[in-house]
Structure formats: structure tokens, C-alpha cells
PDB file of C-alpha atoms in Angstrom:
ATOM      1  CA  UNK A   1     -18.699  -0.428  -6.816  1.00 54.00           C
ATOM      2  CA  UNK A   2     -16.693   0.442  -9.897  1.00 76.00           C
ATOM      3  CA  UNK A   3     -13.370   0.529  -8.076  1.00 92.00           C
ATOM      4  CA  UNK A   4     -10.728   3.228  -7.810  1.00 96.00           C
ATOM      5  CA  UNK A   5      -9.862   4.724 -11.173  1.00 96.00           C
ATOM      6  CA  UNK A   6      -6.549   6.374 -12.002  1.00 97.00           C
ATOM      7  CA  UNK A   7      -5.544   8.280 -15.108  1.00 97.00           C
ATOM      8  CA  UNK A   8      -3.385   8.172 -17.046  1.00 97.00           C
ATOM      9  CA  UNK A   9      -2.081   4.604 -16.721  1.00 96.00           C
ATOM     10  CA  UNK A  10       1.318   5.590 -18.058  1.00 97.00           C
ATOM     11  CA  UNK A  11       3.083   8.926 -18.356  1.00 98.00           C
ATOM     12  CA  UNK A  12       6.469   9.567 -19.940  1.00 98.00           C
ATOM     13  CA  UNK A  13       7.846  13.038 -19.472  1.00 98.00           C
ATOM     14  CA  UNK A  14      11.108  14.871 -19.798  1.00 98.00           C
ATOM     15  CA  UNK A  15      12.977  16.092 -16.756  1.00 97.00           C
ATOM     16  CA  UNK A  16      11.810  19.521 -15.711  1.00 97.00           C
ATOM     17  CA  UNK A  17       8.267  19.166 -17.012  1.00 98.00           C
ATOM     18  CA  UNK A  18       5.162  19.258 -14.817  1.00 98.00           C
ATOM     19  CA  UNK A  19       2.775  16.303 -14.644  1.00 98.00           C
ATOM     20  CA  UNK A  20      -0.667  15.829 -13.102  1.00 98.00           C
ATOM     21  CA  UNK A  21      -2.383  12.570 -12.214  1.00 98.00           C
ATOM     22  CA  UNK A  22      -6.038  12.034 -11.408  1.00 98.00           C
ATOM     23  CA  UNK A  23      -7.715   9.604  -9.023  1.00 98.00           C
ATOM     24  CA  UNK A  24     -11.440   8.876  -8.802  1.00 97.00           C
ATOM     25  CA  UNK A  25     -12.170   6.984  -5.580  1.00 96.00           C
ATOM     26  CA  UNK A  26     -15.062   4.645  -4.850  1.00 94.00           C
ATOM     27  CA  UNK A  27     -18.026   6.979  -4.556  1.00 91.00           C
ATOM     28  CA  UNK A  28     -19.000   6.462  -0.912  1.00 88.00           C
ATOM     29  CA  UNK A  29     -15.405   6.499   0.388  1.00 92.00           C
ATOM     30  CA  UNK A  30     -14.418   9.682   2.198  1.00 91.00           C
ATOM     31  CA  UNK A  31     -10.744   8.775   2.720  1.00 93.00           C
ATOM     32  CA  UNK A  32      -8.327   9.054  -0.175  1.00 96.00           C
ATOM     33  CA  UNK A  33      -4.628   8.168  -0.049  1.00 96.00           C
ATOM     34  CA  UNK A  34      -1.679   8.627  -2.377  1.00 97.00           C
ATOM     35  CA  UNK A  35       1.257   6.214  -2.292  1.00 97.00           C
ATOM     36  CA  UNK A  36       4.385   5.849  -4.398  1.00 97.00           C
ATOM     37  CA  UNK A  37       5.957   2.493  -5.217  1.00 97.00           C
ATOM     38  CA  UNK A  38       9.308   1.772  -6.841  1.00 95.00           C
ATOM     39  CA  UNK A  39      10.494  -1.585  -8.124  1.00 91.00           C
ATOM     40  CA  UNK A  40      11.150  -4.080  -5.345  1.00 89.00           C
ATOM     41  CA  UNK A  41       9.767  -1.814  -2.647  1.00 93.00           C
ATOM     42  CA  UNK A  42       6.483  -1.590  -0.815  1.00 95.00           C
ATOM     43  CA  UNK A  43       4.186   1.392  -1.315  1.00 96.00           C
ATOM     44  CA  UNK A  44       5.369   4.558   0.481  1.00 94.00           C
ATOM     45  CA  UNK A  45       2.762   6.862   1.991  1.00 93.00           C
ATOM     46  CA  UNK A  46       2.626  10.338   0.453  1.00 95.00           C
ATOM     47  CA  UNK A  47      -0.541  12.003   1.699  1.00 95.00           C
ATOM     48  CA  UNK A  48      -4.185  11.454   2.580  1.00 93.00           C
ATOM     49  CA  UNK A  49      -7.489  13.285   2.570  1.00 94.00           C
ATOM     50  CA  UNK A  50     -10.610  13.007   4.631  1.00 92.00           C
ATOM     51  CA  UNK A  51     -13.233  14.488   2.350  1.00 92.00           C
ATOM     52  CA  UNK A  52     -11.601  17.668   0.974  1.00 92.00           C
ATOM     53  CA  UNK A  53      -9.193  18.176   3.878  1.00 93.00           C
ATOM     54  CA  UNK A  54      -5.577  17.100   3.427  1.00 92.00           C
ATOM     55  CA  UNK A  55      -4.804  15.772   6.902  1.00 90.00           C
ATOM     56  CA  UNK A  56      -1.297  14.398   6.611  1.00 88.00           C
ATOM     57  CA  UNK A  57       1.607  14.839   4.247  1.00 89.00           C
ATOM     58  CA  UNK A  58       4.751  12.704   4.284  1.00 89.00           C
ATOM     59  CA  UNK A  59       8.188  14.230   4.645  1.00 85.00           C
ATOM     60  CA  UNK A  60       8.905  12.395   1.376  1.00 78.00           C
ATOM     61  CA  UNK A  61       6.740  14.956  -0.370  1.00 81.00           C
ATOM     62  CA  UNK A  62       8.950  17.826  -1.416  1.00 84.00           C
ATOM     63  CA  UNK A  63       7.619  21.262  -2.288  1.00 90.00           C
ATOM     64  CA  UNK A  64       7.426  20.109  -5.896  1.00 95.00           C
ATOM     65  CA  UNK A  65       4.528  17.821  -5.031  1.00 95.00           C
ATOM     66  CA  UNK A  66       1.013  19.032  -4.403  1.00 95.00           C
ATOM     67  CA  UNK A  67      -2.245  17.185  -4.021  1.00 96.00           C
ATOM     68  CA  UNK A  68      -5.799  18.435  -3.988  1.00 96.00           C
ATOM     69  CA  UNK A  69      -9.222  16.968  -3.497  1.00 96.00           C
ATOM     70  CA  UNK A  70     -11.725  19.702  -4.309  1.00 91.00           C
ATOM     71  CA  UNK A  71     -15.273  18.951  -3.191  1.00 86.00           C
ATOM     72  CA  UNK A  72     -14.100  15.751  -1.559  1.00 85.00           C
ATOM     73  CA  UNK A  73     -14.513  13.641  -4.679  1.00 91.00           C
ATOM     74  CA  UNK A  74     -11.687  13.090  -7.172  1.00 96.00           C
ATOM     75  CA  UNK A  75      -8.099  14.012  -6.340  1.00 97.00           C
ATOM     76  CA  UNK A  76      -5.144  15.260  -8.350  1.00 98.00           C
ATOM     77  CA  UNK A  77      -1.448  14.852  -7.653  1.00 97.00           C
ATOM     78  CA  UNK A  78       0.843  17.323  -9.398  1.00 97.00           C
ATOM     79  CA  UNK A  79       4.611  17.057  -9.640  1.00 97.00           C
ATOM     80  CA  UNK A  80       6.405  20.195 -10.760  1.00 97.00           C
ATOM     81  CA  UNK A  81       9.856  20.253 -12.360  1.00 97.00           C
ATOM     82  CA  UNK A  82      10.058  16.460 -12.503  1.00 97.00           C
ATOM     83  CA  UNK A  83      13.337  14.709 -11.737  1.00 96.00           C
ATOM     84  CA  UNK A  84      14.484  11.226 -12.730  1.00 96.00           C
ATOM     85  CA  UNK A  85      14.088  10.134  -9.117  1.00 95.00           C
ATOM     86  CA  UNK A  86      10.350  10.775  -9.422  1.00 96.00           C
ATOM     87  CA  UNK A  87      10.036   7.776 -11.747  1.00 97.00           C
ATOM     88  CA  UNK A  88       7.735   5.337  -9.938  1.00 97.00           C
ATOM     89  CA  UNK A  89       4.239   3.915  -9.790  1.00 97.00           C
ATOM     90  CA  UNK A  90       1.860   6.364  -8.134  1.00 98.00           C
ATOM     91  CA  UNK A  91      -0.977   4.538  -6.402  1.00 98.00           C
ATOM     92  CA  UNK A  92      -4.229   5.995  -5.190  1.00 97.00           C
ATOM     93  CA  UNK A  93      -6.406   4.221  -2.642  1.00 96.00           C
ATOM     94  CA  UNK A  94      -9.681   4.976  -0.947  1.00 94.00           C
ATOM     95  CA  UNK A  95     -11.489   3.668   2.100  1.00 91.00           C
ATOM     96  CA  UNK A  96     -14.886   4.085   3.707  1.00 87.00           C
ATOM     97  CA  UNK A  97     -13.408   4.866   7.121  1.00 79.00           C
ATOM     98  CA  UNK A  98      -9.913   5.263   8.536  1.00 77.00           C
ATOM     99  CA  UNK A  99      -7.162   2.952   7.352  1.00 75.00           C
ATOM    100  CA  UNK A 100      -7.079   1.229  10.735  1.00 74.00           C
ATOM    101  CA  UNK A 101     -10.632  -0.054  10.517  1.00 73.00           C
ATOM    102  CA  UNK A 102     -11.529  -0.207   6.867  1.00 80.00           C
ATOM    103  CA  UNK A 103      -9.566  -1.790   4.012  1.00 84.00           C
ATOM    104  CA  UNK A 104      -7.815   0.358   1.451  1.00 89.00           C
ATOM    105  CA  UNK A 105      -8.939  -0.220  -2.121  1.00 92.00           C
ATOM    106  CA  UNK A 106      -6.139   0.576  -4.537  1.00 95.00           C
ATOM    107  CA  UNK A 107      -6.404   1.766  -8.107  1.00 96.00           C
ATOM    108  CA  UNK A 108      -4.240   0.330 -10.882  1.00 94.00           C
ATOM    109  CA  UNK A 109      -1.763   3.163 -10.542  1.00 96.00           C
ATOM    110  CA  UNK A 110      -0.095   5.662 -12.834  1.00 97.00           C
ATOM    111  CA  UNK A 111       3.391   4.675 -13.938  1.00 97.00           C
ATOM    112  CA  UNK A 112       5.601   7.750 -14.362  1.00 98.00           C
ATOM    113  CA  UNK A 113       8.830   7.621 -16.316  1.00 98.00           C
ATOM    114  CA  UNK A 114      11.021  10.733 -16.294  1.00 98.00           C
ATOM    115  CA  UNK A 115      13.645  10.760 -19.024  1.00 96.00           C
TER     116      UNK A 115
ATOM    117  CA  UNK B   1      15.642   0.402  11.833  1.00 71.00           C
ATOM    118  CA  UNK B   2      12.846   0.168   9.284  1.00 79.00           C
ATOM    119  CA  UNK B   3       9.311   0.532  10.591  1.00 90.00           C
ATOM    120  CA  UNK B   4       8.200  -2.726   8.954  1.00 94.00           C
ATOM    121  CA  UNK B   5      10.666  -5.424   7.929  1.00 95.00           C
ATOM    122  CA  UNK B   6      10.142  -8.446   5.735  1.00 95.00           C
ATOM    123  CA  UNK B   7      12.479 -10.921   4.089  1.00 87.00           C
ATOM    124  CA  UNK B   8      12.322  -9.986   0.404  1.00 82.00           C
ATOM    125  CA  UNK B   9      12.688 -13.611  -0.699  1.00 83.00           C
ATOM    126  CA  UNK B  10      12.144 -15.115  -3.143  1.00 92.00           C
ATOM    127  CA  UNK B  11      10.462 -17.853  -1.172  1.00 95.00           C
ATOM    128  CA  UNK B  12       9.753 -21.029  -3.126  1.00 97.00           C
ATOM    129  CA  UNK B  13       7.215 -23.532  -1.810  1.00 97.00           C
ATOM    130  CA  UNK B  14       5.941 -26.732  -3.456  1.00 97.00           C
ATOM    131  CA  UNK B  15       2.290 -26.838  -4.447  1.00 97.00           C
ATOM    132  CA  UNK B  16       0.156 -28.180  -1.610  1.00 97.00           C
ATOM    133  CA  UNK B  17       2.651 -27.235   1.113  1.00 98.00           C
ATOM    134  CA  UNK B  18       2.344 -24.500   3.741  1.00 97.00           C
ATOM    135  CA  UNK B  19       3.897 -21.132   2.914  1.00 97.00           C
ATOM    136  CA  UNK B  20       5.036 -19.114   5.917  1.00 97.00           C
ATOM    137  CA  UNK B  21       5.636 -15.373   5.597  1.00 97.00           C
ATOM    138  CA  UNK B  22       7.058 -13.246   8.391  1.00 96.00           C
ATOM    139  CA  UNK B  23       7.115  -9.578   9.339  1.00 96.00           C
ATOM    140  CA  UNK B  24       8.478  -7.558  12.248  1.00 96.00           C
ATOM    141  CA  UNK B  25       7.623  -3.984  13.160  1.00 95.00           C
ATOM    142  CA  UNK B  26       9.386  -1.376  15.249  1.00 93.00           C
ATOM    143  CA  UNK B  27       6.594   0.663  16.883  1.00 90.00           C
ATOM    144  CA  UNK B  28       5.583  -1.255  20.007  1.00 90.00           C
ATOM    145  CA  UNK B  29       2.329   0.698  20.208  1.00 87.00           C
ATOM    146  CA  UNK B  30       1.084  -0.401  16.788  1.00 89.00           C
ATOM    147  CA  UNK B  31      -2.492  -1.650  16.870  1.00 85.00           C
ATOM    148  CA  UNK B  32      -3.540  -2.665  13.351  1.00 90.00           C
ATOM    149  CA  UNK B  33      -1.831  -5.160  11.066  1.00 94.00           C
ATOM    150  CA  UNK B  34      -2.568  -6.189   7.518  1.00 95.00           C
ATOM    151  CA  UNK B  35      -1.413  -8.522   4.784  1.00 97.00           C
ATOM    152  CA  UNK B  36      -1.793  -7.395   1.177  1.00 96.00           C
ATOM    153  CA  UNK B  37      -1.156  -9.487  -1.904  1.00 97.00           C
ATOM    154  CA  UNK B  38       0.282  -7.898  -5.035  1.00 96.00           C
ATOM    155  CA  UNK B  39       0.501  -9.743  -8.331  1.00 96.00           C
ATOM    156  CA  UNK B  40       3.183  -8.581 -10.735  1.00 92.00           C
ATOM    157  CA  UNK B  41       2.106  -5.386 -12.464  1.00 89.00           C
ATOM    158  CA  UNK B  42      -1.041  -5.087 -10.372  1.00 92.00           C
ATOM    159  CA  UNK B  43      -2.065  -3.058  -7.343  1.00 93.00           C
ATOM    160  CA  UNK B  44      -2.126  -4.435  -3.780  1.00 95.00           C
ATOM    161  CA  UNK B  45      -5.268  -6.119  -2.479  1.00 93.00           C
ATOM    162  CA  UNK B  46      -6.109  -6.795   1.165  1.00 92.00           C
ATOM    163  CA  UNK B  47      -6.237 -10.460   2.158  1.00 94.00           C
ATOM    164  CA  UNK B  48      -6.089 -10.385   5.979  1.00 94.00           C
ATOM    165  CA  UNK B  49      -6.316  -7.951   8.871  1.00 93.00           C
ATOM    166  CA  UNK B  50      -5.514  -8.712  12.516  1.00 94.00           C
ATOM    167  CA  UNK B  51      -5.781  -6.522  15.584  1.00 90.00           C
ATOM    168  CA  UNK B  52      -5.262  -8.747  18.658  1.00 91.00           C
ATOM    169  CA  UNK B  53      -2.726 -11.326  19.730  1.00 94.00           C
ATOM    170  CA  UNK B  54      -3.235 -14.857  18.492  1.00 95.00           C
ATOM    171  CA  UNK B  55      -4.405 -16.432  15.265  1.00 96.00           C
ATOM    172  CA  UNK B  56      -7.043 -15.369  12.775  1.00 96.00           C
ATOM    173  CA  UNK B  57      -8.120 -17.804  10.092  1.00 97.00           C
ATOM    174  CA  UNK B  58      -9.843 -17.102   6.774  1.00 96.00           C
ATOM    175  CA  UNK B  59     -10.034 -20.044   4.409  1.00 97.00           C
ATOM    176  CA  UNK B  60      -6.536 -21.193   3.546  1.00 97.00           C
ATOM    177  CA  UNK B  61      -4.992 -18.110   5.180  1.00 98.00           C
ATOM    178  CA  UNK B  62      -4.025 -17.701   8.843  1.00 98.00           C
ATOM    179  CA  UNK B  63      -2.583 -14.493  10.259  1.00 97.00           C
ATOM    180  CA  UNK B  64      -0.684 -14.675  13.552  1.00 97.00           C
ATOM    181  CA  UNK B  65       0.135 -11.712  15.769  1.00 97.00           C
ATOM    182  CA  UNK B  66       2.521 -11.549  18.719  1.00 96.00           C
ATOM    183  CA  UNK B  67       2.687  -7.995  20.032  1.00 94.00           C
ATOM    184  CA  UNK B  68       5.242  -8.830  22.727  1.00 94.00           C
ATOM    185  CA  UNK B  69       7.674  -9.974  20.028  1.00 95.00           C
ATOM    186  CA  UNK B  70       6.448  -7.350  17.529  1.00 95.00           C
ATOM    187  CA  UNK B  71       5.911 -10.079  15.005  1.00 95.00           C
ATOM    188  CA  UNK B  72       3.201 -10.812  12.442  1.00 97.00           C
ATOM    189  CA  UNK B  73       3.054 -13.825  10.192  1.00 97.00           C
ATOM    190  CA  UNK B  74       0.887 -15.203   7.398  1.00 98.00           C
ATOM    191  CA  UNK B  75       0.448 -18.908   6.744  1.00 98.00           C
ATOM    192  CA  UNK B  76      -0.978 -20.135   3.466  1.00 98.00           C
ATOM    193  CA  UNK B  77      -2.130 -23.753   3.602  1.00 98.00           C
ATOM    194  CA  UNK B  78      -2.451 -26.009   0.551  1.00 98.00           C
ATOM    195  CA  UNK B  79      -0.479 -23.508  -1.534  1.00 98.00           C
ATOM    196  CA  UNK B  80      -1.639 -23.091  -5.122  1.00 97.00           C
ATOM    197  CA  UNK B  81       0.256 -21.697  -8.131  1.00 96.00           C
ATOM    198  CA  UNK B  82      -2.228 -18.801  -8.084  1.00 97.00           C
ATOM    199  CA  UNK B  83      -0.795 -17.808  -4.685  1.00 97.00           C
ATOM    200  CA  UNK B  84       2.467 -16.815  -6.409  1.00 97.00           C
ATOM    201  CA  UNK B  85       2.721 -13.082  -5.739  1.00 97.00           C
ATOM    202  CA  UNK B  86       4.420 -10.532  -3.508  1.00 97.00           C
ATOM    203  CA  UNK B  87       2.970 -10.385  -0.003  1.00 98.00           C
ATOM    204  CA  UNK B  88       3.125  -7.016   1.722  1.00 97.00           C
ATOM    205  CA  UNK B  89       2.924  -6.633   5.483  1.00 97.00           C
ATOM    206  CA  UNK B  90       1.419  -3.307   6.564  1.00 95.00           C
ATOM    207  CA  UNK B  91       1.053  -1.653   9.964  1.00 93.00           C
ATOM    208  CA  UNK B  92      -0.752   1.361  11.380  1.00 89.00           C
ATOM    209  CA  UNK B  93       1.703   2.947  13.847  1.00 79.00           C
ATOM    210  CA  UNK B  94       0.327   4.117  17.185  1.00 72.00           C
ATOM    211  CA  UNK B  95       0.517   7.807  16.463  1.00 60.00           C
ATOM    212  CA  UNK B  96      -0.388   7.674  12.783  1.00 58.00           C
ATOM    213  CA  UNK B  97      -3.759   6.064  12.656  1.00 70.00           C
ATOM    214  CA  UNK B  98      -4.275   6.811   8.984  1.00 80.00           C
ATOM    215  CA  UNK B  99      -0.781   6.205   7.676  1.00 84.00           C
ATOM    216  CA  UNK B 100      -0.543   2.583   6.588  1.00 89.00           C
ATOM    217  CA  UNK B 101       3.162   1.709   6.504  1.00 91.00           C
ATOM    218  CA  UNK B 102       4.227  -1.148   4.244  1.00 95.00           C
ATOM    219  CA  UNK B 103       7.194  -3.482   4.325  1.00 96.00           C
ATOM    220  CA  UNK B 104       9.167  -4.181   1.169  1.00 95.00           C
ATOM    221  CA  UNK B 105       7.228  -7.381   0.538  1.00 96.00           C
ATOM    222  CA  UNK B 106       8.147 -11.061   0.217  1.00 96.00           C
ATOM    223  CA  UNK B 107       8.015 -12.600  -3.237  1.00 96.00           C
ATOM    224  CA  UNK B 108       6.419 -16.054  -3.044  1.00 97.00           C
ATOM    225  CA  UNK B 109       6.602 -18.632  -5.809  1.00 97.00           C
ATOM    226  CA  UNK B 110       4.549 -21.832  -5.632  1.00 97.00           C
ATOM    227  CA  UNK B 111       6.217 -24.607  -7.601  1.00 96.00           C
ATOM    228  CA  UNK B 112       3.773 -27.004  -9.333  1.00 94.00           C
TER     229      UNK B 112
END
């Protein structure tokens, strides 16, 4: 169990640029979740995958956000035309079964700063 | 009304005392409840889960659930400085069995 890996750890970008983050879950986990966390707040759910299928997407996720999980392994989260309000920590988590019955294992996150 | 509410703190407790953290939730049909601990600059880690009314103990930690009052609490006995962290309450709402919804967290400081 090598844990959930996220890259990059930090990303600084200018407003209007596109960014892409990668998450490698724990290998035997078929659920993968993306959350966003801002200072002083709890993580906010963005989306989740069961294998390669994206099963739920939060209303927080505007059309500028897209996530993929090809082949049901790693996942990418892309933000197009970044805005300053996108600055946050983006957390990826994985679990063996559904979140109700199996703990979520979080990665160390990608901190995005939009200038 | 927020789905999961916590007092943001900070909560200061002397070393060796009992720390009591509270959480309320809005969806009466919620079935699964969790406490995560998050150290500053780190990601959340699960410390307790509870699914039925009553108490659940694990070492120095006790989770308490009262579904009638829509209330979840976490007690930390014999508090240690290493317990200083933000504690996040999280709930699976009835109709979103994969969407773990977090509160804003309570920042706990254990004073040596």
C-alpha cells in the first residue's frame, strides 16, 4: 500500500490558463474521489468515479472543470480558463468500496494558486 | 442550513483532560458518520466511523451518535499534545451514498 499519490504538489498559474492535476489511487481501490478545500473550510465534494465511470458530479463543478479516469486507474482533473476563485487545495481520495462502508484514503493534495 | 455543522473553535483543552467535539447534521435519513483528523498542511485521515445510535470506543477515542437529535460527537480521553489538529465531522446523506459531506472542522489545541 503506497498510498494515494497526487502531482504536482503545488501549481501556480496565471488567470485564464489551463491546469491539469493527476491522482494515482491505491491500486486495488475502485472508487476515486476529488474534493476541493479552501482555508478554514472542510473538503467539498467535486466528483467521484467507480472504476472508469464518473457517477456523480457536484453542482460546484462548472463547465470549466473536467475529470477523467481512463481504464479505471489514475485520474486527471483539468480546470480550463482558471479564475482566482479556483485557488484551493485539490484533494484526491480512493476507497476499496463505497464511501459509506470503506474509509477514504486521501492523497497529500495539489495546492493551486491562481494569480 | 448547512448539511453538517461544527463549531470552528479554536477549542483549547489541558493535557490529560477530555476533549469533546460536537457535530450536527441536517439530513434525518443519514446513515453513516465519520470523524477525520487533519493536521495543519496535511490531508484528512479517518479516526472513527459510527453507524448506529450509542457509543463506539477505540482506544482513547469515543464516538457518540444520536440520530433522533441529529447529533454526533467525539470524545478524546487523556488528551495529548499530538491530538492538536482540526477534527472534521463527515456524513453520508441518505440519497448520496457516495458523497461524503464534511463540516468546516473544529480546531483543537491541547495545552501542555
